[in-house]
PDB file of C-alpha atoms in Angstrom:
ATOM      1  CA  UNK A 146      20.929  11.664 -18.100  1.00  0.00           C
ATOM      2  CA  UNK A 147      20.416   8.089 -16.656  1.00  0.00           C
ATOM      3  CA  UNK A 148      17.732   5.773 -17.810  1.00  0.00           C
ATOM      4  CA  UNK A 149      14.771   5.747 -15.363  1.00  0.00           C
ATOM      5  CA  UNK A 150      13.755   2.430 -13.607  1.00  0.00           C
ATOM      6  CA  UNK A 151      10.496   1.691 -14.994  1.00  0.00           C
ATOM      7  CA  UNK A 152       7.586   0.872 -12.987  1.00  0.00           C
ATOM      8  CA  UNK A 153       5.742  -2.512 -13.924  1.00  0.00           C
ATOM      9  CA  UNK A 154       2.057  -3.144 -13.243  1.00  0.00           C
ATOM     10  CA  UNK A 155       0.473  -6.676 -14.608  1.00  0.00           C
ATOM     11  CA  UNK A 156      -2.732  -8.096 -13.940  1.00  0.00           C
ATOM     12  CA  UNK A 157      -3.676 -11.840 -14.609  1.00  0.00           C
ATOM     13  CA  UNK A 158      -7.315 -12.690 -15.307  1.00  0.00           C
ATOM     14  CA  UNK A 159      -8.639 -16.216 -15.616  1.00  0.00           C
ATOM     15  CA  UNK A 160     -10.682 -15.813 -18.935  1.00  0.00           C
ATOM     16  CA  UNK A 161     -12.363 -19.097 -20.027  1.00  0.00           C
ATOM     17  CA  UNK A 162      -9.917 -21.189 -17.827  1.00  0.00           C
ATOM     18  CA  UNK A 163      -6.765 -19.564 -19.502  1.00  0.00           C
ATOM     19  CA  UNK A 164      -4.475 -17.015 -17.986  1.00  0.00           C
ATOM     20  CA  UNK A 165      -4.522 -13.887 -19.306  1.00  0.00           C
ATOM     21  CA  UNK A 166      -1.903 -11.308 -18.647  1.00  0.00           C
ATOM     22  CA  UNK A 167      -2.286  -8.056 -19.438  1.00  0.00           C
ATOM     23  CA  UNK A 168       0.694  -5.396 -18.861  1.00  0.00           C
ATOM     24  CA  UNK A 169       1.591  -1.899 -20.669  1.00  0.00           C
ATOM     25  CA  UNK A 170      -2.383  -0.826 -20.483  1.00  0.00           C
ATOM     26  CA  UNK A 171      -3.294   1.764 -18.144  1.00  0.00           C
ATOM     27  CA  UNK A 172      -3.997   0.126 -15.189  1.00  0.00           C
ATOM     28  CA  UNK A 173      -4.857   1.463 -11.502  1.00  0.00           C
ATOM     29  CA  UNK A 174      -5.103  -0.549  -8.215  1.00  0.00           C
ATOM     30  CA  UNK A 175      -5.766   0.402  -4.678  1.00  0.00           C
ATOM     31  CA  UNK A 176      -7.011  -1.720  -1.759  1.00  0.00           C
ATOM     32  CA  UNK A 177      -5.986  -2.953   2.200  1.00  0.00           C
ATOM     33  CA  UNK A 178      -4.694  -5.706   3.614  1.00  0.00           C
ATOM     34  CA  UNK A 179      -4.836  -6.195   7.426  1.00  0.00           C
ATOM     35  CA  UNK A 180      -3.586  -8.625   9.921  1.00  0.00           C
ATOM     36  CA  UNK A 181      -7.238  -9.986  11.111  1.00  0.00           C
ATOM     37  CA  UNK A 182      -9.795 -11.922   9.701  1.00  0.00           C
ATOM     38  CA  UNK A 183     -11.568  -8.974   7.542  1.00  0.00           C
ATOM     39  CA  UNK A 184     -10.891 -10.153   3.839  1.00  0.00           C
ATOM     40  CA  UNK A 185      -8.321  -7.797   1.975  1.00  0.00           C
ATOM     41  CA  UNK A 186      -9.778  -5.710  -0.264  1.00  0.00           C
ATOM     42  CA  UNK A 187      -8.605  -4.173  -3.893  1.00  0.00           C
ATOM     43  CA  UNK A 188     -10.176  -2.353  -6.757  1.00  0.00           C
ATOM     44  CA  UNK A 189      -8.646  -2.688 -10.162  1.00  0.00           C
ATOM     45  CA  UNK A 190      -9.323  -0.647 -13.338  1.00  0.00           C
ATOM     46  CA  UNK A 191      -8.021  -1.470 -16.894  1.00  0.00           C
ATOM     47  CA  UNK A 192      -8.689   0.767 -19.815  1.00  0.00           C
ATOM     48  CA  UNK A 193      -9.412  -0.576 -23.233  1.00  0.00           C
ATOM     49  CA  UNK A 194      -9.621  -3.966 -22.801  1.00  0.00           C
ATOM     50  CA  UNK A 195     -11.291  -6.074 -25.615  1.00  0.00           C
ATOM     51  CA  UNK A 196     -15.188  -5.972 -25.661  1.00  0.00           C
ATOM     52  CA  UNK A 197     -15.134  -9.888 -25.558  1.00  0.00           C
ATOM     53  CA  UNK A 198     -12.916  -9.793 -22.493  1.00  0.00           C
ATOM     54  CA  UNK A 199     -14.898  -6.864 -20.774  1.00  0.00           C
ATOM     55  CA  UNK A 200     -18.491  -8.840 -21.351  1.00  0.00           C
ATOM     56  CA  UNK A 201     -17.409 -12.235 -19.852  1.00  0.00           C
ATOM     57  CA  UNK A 202     -15.546 -10.657 -16.607  1.00  0.00           C
ATOM     58  CA  UNK A 203     -18.833  -8.813 -16.310  1.00  0.00           C
ATOM     59  CA  UNK A 204     -21.143 -11.375 -16.781  1.00  0.00           C
ATOM     60  CA  UNK A 205     -19.294 -13.785 -14.702  1.00  0.00           C
ATOM     61  CA  UNK A 206     -19.130 -11.692 -11.603  1.00  0.00           C
ATOM     62  CA  UNK A 207     -22.948 -11.024 -11.979  1.00  0.00           C
ATOM     63  CA  UNK A 208     -25.042 -11.961  -9.088  1.00  0.00           C
ATOM     64  CA  UNK A 209     -27.399 -13.316 -11.587  1.00  0.00           C
ATOM     65  CA  UNK A 210     -24.691 -16.010 -12.584  1.00  0.00           C
ATOM     66  CA  UNK A 211     -25.146 -19.465 -11.263  1.00  0.00           C
ATOM     67  CA  UNK A 212     -21.837 -20.713 -12.455  1.00  0.00           C
ATOM     68  CA  UNK A 213     -20.175 -21.261  -9.006  1.00  0.00           C
ATOM     69  CA  UNK A 214     -16.759 -21.055  -9.874  1.00  0.00           C
ATOM     70  CA  UNK A 215     -14.014 -18.901  -8.507  1.00  0.00           C
ATOM     71  CA  UNK A 216     -13.174 -15.764 -10.877  1.00  0.00           C
ATOM     72  CA  UNK A 217      -9.230 -15.235  -9.795  1.00  0.00           C
ATOM     73  CA  UNK A 218      -7.253 -12.202 -10.197  1.00  0.00           C
ATOM     74  CA  UNK A 219      -3.528 -11.644  -9.798  1.00  0.00           C
ATOM     75  CA  UNK A 220      -1.919  -8.353  -9.329  1.00  0.00           C
ATOM     76  CA  UNK A 221       1.964  -7.913  -9.452  1.00  0.00           C
ATOM     77  CA  UNK A 222       4.011  -4.877  -9.498  1.00  0.00           C
ATOM     78  CA  UNK A 223       7.826  -3.959  -9.330  1.00  0.00           C
ATOM     79  CA  UNK A 224      10.519  -2.109 -11.224  1.00  0.00           C
ATOM     80  CA  UNK A 225      12.240  -3.417 -14.105  1.00  0.00           C
ATOM     81  CA  UNK A 226      15.460  -3.484 -12.455  1.00  0.00           C
ATOM     82  CA  UNK A 227      14.154  -5.881  -9.522  1.00  0.00           C
ATOM     83  CA  UNK A 228      11.202  -7.529 -11.340  1.00  0.00           C
ATOM     84  CA  UNK A 229       7.836  -8.087 -10.087  1.00  0.00           C
ATOM     85  CA  UNK A 230       6.367  -9.165  -6.790  1.00  0.00           C
ATOM     86  CA  UNK A 231       2.824 -10.108  -5.876  1.00  0.00           C
ATOM     87  CA  UNK A 232       0.830  -6.971  -4.337  1.00  0.00           C
ATOM     88  CA  UNK A 233      -2.651  -8.738  -4.507  1.00  0.00           C
ATOM     89  CA  UNK A 234      -4.146 -11.952  -4.997  1.00  0.00           C
ATOM     90  CA  UNK A 235      -7.952 -13.069  -4.640  1.00  0.00           C
ATOM     91  CA  UNK A 236     -11.627 -13.454  -6.328  1.00  0.00           C
ATOM     92  CA  UNK A 237     -13.514 -11.002  -8.353  1.00  0.00           C
ATOM     93  CA  UNK A 238     -16.794 -10.064  -6.281  1.00  0.00           C
ATOM     94  CA  UNK A 239     -18.244  -7.815  -9.063  1.00  0.00           C
ATOM     95  CA  UNK A 240     -17.511  -5.619 -12.333  1.00  0.00           C
ATOM     96  CA  UNK A 241     -18.507  -2.610 -14.033  1.00  0.00           C
ATOM     97  CA  UNK A 242     -17.897  -0.561 -17.182  1.00  0.00           C
ATOM     98  CA  UNK A 243     -17.500   2.937 -17.852  1.00  0.00           C
ATOM     99  CA  UNK A 244     -18.701   4.912 -20.457  1.00  0.00           C
ATOM    100  CA  UNK A 245     -16.488   5.504 -23.805  1.00  0.00           C
ATOM    101  CA  UNK A 246     -14.422   7.053 -25.097  1.00  0.00           C
ATOM    102  CA  UNK A 247     -11.796   5.512 -22.807  1.00  0.00           C
ATOM    103  CA  UNK A 248     -13.710   2.613 -21.250  1.00  0.00           C
ATOM    104  CA  UNK A 249     -13.038   1.028 -18.145  1.00  0.00           C
ATOM    105  CA  UNK A 250     -13.195  -2.153 -16.661  1.00  0.00           C
ATOM    106  CA  UNK A 251     -13.700  -1.869 -12.946  1.00  0.00           C
ATOM    107  CA  UNK A 252     -13.666  -4.726 -10.519  1.00  0.00           C
ATOM    108  CA  UNK A 253     -13.799  -5.036  -6.930  1.00  0.00           C
ATOM    109  CA  UNK A 254     -12.171  -8.071  -5.368  1.00  0.00           C
ATOM    110  CA  UNK A 255     -11.589  -9.721  -2.115  1.00  0.00           C
ATOM    111  CA  UNK A 256      -9.365 -12.493  -0.731  1.00  0.00           C
ATOM    112  CA  UNK A 257     -10.989 -15.620  -0.184  1.00  0.00           C
ATOM    113  CA  UNK A 258     -14.248 -14.746  -1.364  1.00  0.00           C
ATOM    114  CA  UNK A 259     -15.260 -17.828  -3.003  1.00  0.00           C
ATOM    115  CA  UNK A 260     -14.571 -19.920   0.283  1.00  0.00           C
ATOM    116  CA  UNK A 261     -17.515 -17.907   1.890  1.00  0.00           C
ATOM    117  CA  UNK A 262     -20.215 -20.142   0.246  1.00  0.00           C
ATOM    118  CA  UNK A 263     -17.841 -23.414   0.687  1.00  0.00           C
ATOM    119  CA  UNK A 264     -19.819 -25.004   3.766  1.00  0.00           C
ATOM    120  CA  UNK A 265     -17.843 -26.849   6.030  1.00  0.00           C
ATOM    121  CA  UNK A 266     -17.696 -28.930   9.474  1.00  0.00           C
ATOM    122  CA  UNK A 267     -14.561 -29.387  11.622  1.00  0.00           C
ATOM    123  CA  UNK A 268     -14.050 -30.878  15.129  1.00  0.00           C
ATOM    124  CA  UNK A 269     -10.515 -32.000  16.587  1.00  0.00           C
ATOM    125  CA  UNK A 270      -9.666 -34.022  19.810  1.00  0.00           C
ATOM    126  CA  UNK A 271     -10.103 -32.523  23.299  1.00  0.00           C
ATOM    127  CA  UNK A 272      -6.231 -31.396  23.220  1.00  0.00           C
ATOM    128  CA  UNK A 273      -4.959 -29.986  19.483  1.00  0.00           C
ATOM    129  CA  UNK A 274      -1.695 -28.036  18.874  1.00  0.00           C
ATOM    130  CA  UNK A 275      -2.574 -25.114  17.184  1.00  0.00           C
ATOM    131  CA  UNK A 276      -0.012 -25.430  14.374  1.00  0.00           C
ATOM    132  CA  UNK A 277      -2.271 -28.464  13.591  1.00  0.00           C
ATOM    133  CA  UNK A 278      -5.480 -26.688  13.311  1.00  0.00           C
ATOM    134  CA  UNK A 279      -3.780 -23.885  11.229  1.00  0.00           C
ATOM    135  CA  UNK A 280      -2.184 -26.546   9.037  1.00  0.00           C
ATOM    136  CA  UNK A 281      -6.084 -27.862   8.641  1.00  0.00           C
ATOM    137  CA  UNK A 282      -7.715 -24.371   7.986  1.00  0.00           C
ATOM    138  CA  UNK A 283      -4.909 -23.384   5.444  1.00  0.00           C
ATOM    139  CA  UNK A 284      -5.588 -26.921   3.323  1.00  0.00           C
ATOM    140  CA  UNK A 285      -9.275 -26.358   3.652  1.00  0.00           C
ATOM    141  CA  UNK A 286      -8.787 -23.134   2.084  1.00  0.00           C
ATOM    142  CA  UNK A 287      -6.347 -23.996  -0.387  1.00  0.00           C
ATOM    143  CA  UNK A 288      -3.377 -21.987   1.224  1.00  0.00           C
ATOM    144  CA  UNK A 289       0.358 -22.407   1.924  1.00  0.00           C
ATOM    145  CA  UNK A 290       0.815 -21.913   5.679  1.00  0.00           C
ATOM    146  CA  UNK A 291       3.328 -19.457   7.455  1.00  0.00           C
ATOM    147  CA  UNK A 292       3.143 -19.892  11.196  1.00  0.00           C
ATOM    148  CA  UNK A 293       5.505 -18.508  13.580  1.00  0.00           C
ATOM    149  CA  UNK A 294       3.029 -18.250  16.672  1.00  0.00           C
ATOM    150  CA  UNK A 295       3.746 -19.909  19.865  1.00  0.00           C
ATOM    151  CA  UNK A 296       2.415 -23.254  19.787  1.00  0.00           C
ATOM    152  CA  UNK A 297      -0.075 -24.169  22.210  1.00  0.00           C
ATOM    153  CA  UNK A 298      -2.889 -26.923  22.954  1.00  0.00           C
ATOM    154  CA  UNK A 299      -6.474 -26.001  22.000  1.00  0.00           C
ATOM    155  CA  UNK A 300      -9.506 -27.596  24.057  1.00  0.00           C
ATOM    156  CA  UNK A 301     -12.394 -28.884  22.218  1.00  0.00           C
ATOM    157  CA  UNK A 302     -12.027 -27.424  18.943  1.00  0.00           C
ATOM    158  CA  UNK A 303     -15.321 -27.435  16.692  1.00  0.00           C
ATOM    159  CA  UNK A 304     -16.383 -25.239  13.585  1.00  0.00           C
ATOM    160  CA  UNK A 305     -19.303 -25.359  11.279  1.00  0.00           C
ATOM    161  CA  UNK A 306     -19.926 -22.610   8.508  1.00  0.00           C
ATOM    162  CA  UNK A 307     -18.175 -21.019   5.484  1.00  0.00           C
ATOM    163  CA  UNK A 308     -14.742 -22.355   5.402  1.00  0.00           C
ATOM    164  CA  UNK A 309     -13.119 -18.710   5.063  1.00  0.00           C
ATOM    165  CA  UNK A 310     -14.693 -17.833   8.632  1.00  0.00           C
ATOM    166  CA  UNK A 311     -12.146 -20.417  10.011  1.00  0.00           C
ATOM    167  CA  UNK A 312      -9.606 -17.859   9.683  1.00  0.00           C
ATOM    168  CA  UNK A 313     -11.441 -15.907  12.756  1.00  0.00           C
ATOM    169  CA  UNK A 314     -12.135 -19.095  14.729  1.00  0.00           C
ATOM    170  CA  UNK A 315      -8.719 -19.895  14.891  1.00  0.00           C
ATOM    171  CA  UNK A 316      -7.443 -16.307  15.761  1.00  0.00           C
ATOM    172  CA  UNK A 317      -9.870 -16.491  18.745  1.00  0.00           C
ATOM    173  CA  UNK A 318      -8.934 -19.689  20.076  1.00  0.00           C
ATOM    174  CA  UNK A 319      -5.475 -19.277  19.817  1.00  0.00           C
ATOM    175  CA  UNK A 320      -5.760 -15.807  20.922  1.00  0.00           C
ATOM    176  CA  UNK A 321      -3.246 -14.896  18.008  1.00  0.00           C
ATOM    177  CA  UNK A 322      -3.044 -12.869  14.683  1.00  0.00           C
ATOM    178  CA  UNK A 323      -4.612 -14.816  11.769  1.00  0.00           C
ATOM    179  CA  UNK A 324      -5.005 -13.434   8.169  1.00  0.00           C
ATOM    180  CA  UNK A 325      -4.754 -14.160   4.583  1.00  0.00           C
ATOM    181  CA  UNK A 326      -2.032 -12.760   2.818  1.00  0.00           C
ATOM    182  CA  UNK A 327      -2.688 -13.139  -0.626  1.00  0.00           C
ATOM    183  CA  UNK A 328      -1.697 -17.158  -1.139  1.00  0.00           C
ATOM    184  CA  UNK A 329      -0.784 -17.766   2.575  1.00  0.00           C
ATOM    185  CA  UNK A 330      -2.650 -18.199   5.937  1.00  0.00           C
ATOM    186  CA  UNK A 331      -0.222 -16.127   8.176  1.00  0.00           C
ATOM    187  CA  UNK A 332      -0.626 -17.136  11.998  1.00  0.00           C
ATOM    188  CA  UNK A 333       1.932 -15.403  14.449  1.00  0.00           C
ATOM    189  CA  UNK A 334       1.573 -13.841  18.094  1.00  0.00           C
ATOM    190  CA  UNK A 335       0.065 -10.356  18.727  1.00  0.00           C
ATOM    191  CA  UNK A 336       2.073  -7.634  18.687  1.00  0.00           C
ATOM    192  CA  UNK A 337       5.150  -9.537  17.267  1.00  0.00           C
ATOM    193  CA  UNK A 338       6.583  -9.035  13.743  1.00  0.00           C
ATOM    194  CA  UNK A 339       6.993 -11.812  11.054  1.00  0.00           C
ATOM    195  CA  UNK A 340      10.536 -12.991  11.086  1.00  0.00           C
ATOM    196  CA  UNK A 341      13.043 -11.481   8.710  1.00  0.00           C
ATOM    197  CA  UNK A 342      10.601  -9.125   7.576  1.00  0.00           C
ATOM    198  CA  UNK A 343      11.826  -5.664   7.949  1.00  0.00           C
ATOM    199  CA  UNK A 344      11.564  -2.591   5.936  1.00  0.00           C
ATOM    200  CA  UNK A 345      13.777   0.414   6.715  1.00  0.00           C
ATOM    201  CA  UNK A 346      12.421   3.519   5.800  1.00  0.00           C
ATOM    202  CA  UNK A 347      13.377   7.042   5.864  1.00  0.00           C
ATOM    203  CA  UNK A 348      14.027  10.020   3.547  1.00  0.00           C
ATOM    204  CA  UNK A 349      16.422   8.318   1.376  1.00  0.00           C
ATOM    205  CA  UNK A 350      14.382   5.177   1.086  1.00  0.00           C
ATOM    206  CA  UNK A 351      10.876   6.236  -0.108  1.00  0.00           C
ATOM    207  CA  UNK A 352       9.456   8.133   2.393  1.00  0.00           C
ATOM    208  CA  UNK A 353       6.843  10.420   1.469  1.00  0.00           C
ATOM    209  CA  UNK A 354       6.190  13.332   3.574  1.00  0.00           C
ATOM    210  CA  UNK A 355       6.558  12.480   7.501  1.00  0.00           C
ATOM    211  CA  UNK A 356       5.116   9.911   9.705  1.00  0.00           C
ATOM    212  CA  UNK A 357       2.136  10.548  11.333  1.00  0.00           C
ATOM    213  CA  UNK A 358       1.068   9.666  14.823  1.00  0.00           C
ATOM    214  CA  UNK A 359      -2.218   7.913  15.074  1.00  0.00           C
ATOM    215  CA  UNK A 360      -4.203   6.200  18.234  1.00  0.00           C
ATOM    216  CA  UNK A 361      -2.215   2.668  17.784  1.00  0.00           C
ATOM    217  CA  UNK A 362       0.905   4.153  16.469  1.00  0.00           C
ATOM    218  CA  UNK A 363       2.051   5.578  13.549  1.00  0.00           C
ATOM    219  CA  UNK A 364       0.986   6.029   9.727  1.00  0.00           C
ATOM    220  CA  UNK A 365       3.501   6.838   6.986  1.00  0.00           C
ATOM    221  CA  UNK A 366       3.722   6.317   3.768  1.00  0.00           C
ATOM    222  CA  UNK A 367       6.401   5.577   1.027  1.00  0.00           C
ATOM    223  CA  UNK A 368       7.033   3.867  -2.170  1.00  0.00           C
ATOM    224  CA  UNK A 369       6.207   0.291  -2.819  1.00  0.00           C
ATOM    225  CA  UNK A 370       8.672  -2.067  -2.493  1.00  0.00           C
ATOM    226  CA  UNK A 371       9.206  -5.819  -2.470  1.00  0.00           C
ATOM    227  CA  UNK A 372      10.296  -5.767   1.164  1.00  0.00           C
ATOM    228  CA  UNK A 373       7.017  -4.621   3.089  1.00  0.00           C
ATOM    229  CA  UNK A 374       4.961  -7.339   4.513  1.00  0.00           C
ATOM    230  CA  UNK A 375       1.779  -7.449   6.405  1.00  0.00           C
ATOM    231  CA  UNK A 376       2.465  -8.310  10.156  1.00  0.00           C
ATOM    232  CA  UNK A 377       6.412  -7.261   9.425  1.00  0.00           C
ATOM    233  CA  UNK A 378       8.457  -4.832  10.651  1.00  0.00           C
ATOM    234  CA  UNK A 379       8.809  -1.342   9.958  1.00  0.00           C
ATOM    235  CA  UNK A 380      11.658   0.679  11.144  1.00  0.00           C
ATOM    236  CA  UNK A 381      11.221   4.222  10.933  1.00  0.00           C
ATOM    237  CA  UNK A 382      14.084   7.117  10.737  1.00  0.00           C
ATOM    238  CA  UNK A 383      13.147  10.521  10.498  1.00  0.00           C
ATOM    239  CA  UNK A 384      15.088  13.541  11.241  1.00  0.00           C
ATOM    240  CA  UNK A 385      11.833  16.138  10.937  1.00  0.00           C
ATOM    241  CA  UNK A 386       9.999  13.850  13.252  1.00  0.00           C
ATOM    242  CA  UNK A 387      12.317  11.872  15.369  1.00  0.00           C
ATOM    243  CA  UNK A 388       9.832  11.105  18.090  1.00  0.00           C
ATOM    244  CA  UNK A 389       8.520   8.768  15.369  1.00  0.00           C
ATOM    245  CA  UNK A 390      11.723   6.887  15.313  1.00  0.00           C
ATOM    246  CA  UNK A 391      11.469   3.194  16.154  1.00  0.00           C
ATOM    247  CA  UNK A 392      10.734  -0.481  15.281  1.00  0.00           C
ATOM    248  CA  UNK A 393       6.863  -1.273  14.419  1.00  0.00           C
ATOM    249  CA  UNK A 394       4.672  -3.766  13.575  1.00  0.00           C
ATOM    250  CA  UNK A 395       2.395  -3.221  10.167  1.00  0.00           C
ATOM    251  CA  UNK A 396      -0.868  -4.193  10.931  1.00  0.00           C
ATOM    252  CA  UNK A 397      -2.420  -2.318   7.841  1.00  0.00           C
ATOM    253  CA  UNK A 398      -1.193  -1.970   4.643  1.00  0.00           C
ATOM    254  CA  UNK A 399      -2.929   0.094   2.159  1.00  0.00           C
ATOM    255  CA  UNK A 400      -1.778   0.320  -1.233  1.00  0.00           C
ATOM    256  CA  UNK A 401      -2.281   2.864  -4.534  1.00  0.00           C
ATOM    257  CA  UNK A 402      -0.461   1.986  -7.852  1.00  0.00           C
ATOM    258  CA  UNK A 403      -0.935   3.549 -11.087  1.00  0.00           C
ATOM    259  CA  UNK A 404       0.768   2.202 -14.501  1.00  0.00           C
ATOM    260  CA  UNK A 405       0.642   5.527 -16.311  1.00  0.00           C
ATOM    261  CA  UNK A 406       0.063   8.097 -13.371  1.00  0.00           C
ATOM    262  CA  UNK A 407       1.662   9.227 -10.132  1.00  0.00           C
ATOM    263  CA  UNK A 408       0.609   6.637  -7.350  1.00  0.00           C
ATOM    264  CA  UNK A 409       2.922   4.222  -6.389  1.00  0.00           C
ATOM    265  CA  UNK A 410       2.680   3.988  -2.588  1.00  0.00           C
ATOM    266  CA  UNK A 411       1.971   1.884   0.303  1.00  0.00           C
ATOM    267  CA  UNK A 412       0.542   3.613   3.291  1.00  0.00           C
ATOM    268  CA  UNK A 413       1.405   1.507   6.575  1.00  0.00           C
ATOM    269  CA  UNK A 414      -0.413   1.812   9.765  1.00  0.00           C
ATOM    270  CA  UNK A 415       1.917   0.091  12.414  1.00  0.00           C
ATOM    271  CA  UNK A 416       2.157  -0.401  16.383  1.00  0.00           C
ATOM    272  CA  UNK A 417       4.900   0.295  18.473  1.00  0.00           C
ATOM    273  CA  UNK A 418       7.269  -2.772  19.408  1.00  0.00           C
TER     274      UNK A 418
END
């Protein structure tokens, strides 16, 4: 009998300025990413961390803590044969601890949450390229930029408020999809997929159950992989439900992973190209 291709679930927490990596523990993570300015969310649970680490995270994320610094988290998953990739990157917004005997630390996380409290003011010349505005927003948020939208000139751009809210302002000004995906600001044309990001899914490549139709297109669950991208293409090939076959653009990407349990899935919601 061949060896199993074991899964990897890894969480990195910043503890007192040091990057602490946790792997091999009981870890569960679930969340949702969307191709709009709504913050991506993730709930991460880790069992039996040391009391010192639990106390630090719970105290630092308390609403009574006056230490205004981001509490960052990085979740990576993958397989032994292929290595890991980033599943979620963001800020811990709150944390709670369960009762013994197995003490779980549960952390609620959002992308860019720290930037909501970073108040800024920006203005641009009467005519400014959308790509230049996107670059400015990415710099303000400390993100890389993935700009694939059709460039256009924007008139009289002004903004004042929390830095994170610029993402929504950018999407409205350019009539584009603008969203944060982990460490990148993505700006793309509506209903158009990101180039070179296509996941072909069928019964032999990880599809779980059948693709289901919804009001915007389809919803399909499949084994997690390092190819699927929010805003990327999903090509569905179903022998049992051929009406669902075709190319789609992923507008919502849910995930559910566990290091010691069954879940290791994406659930993609996508519109027909």
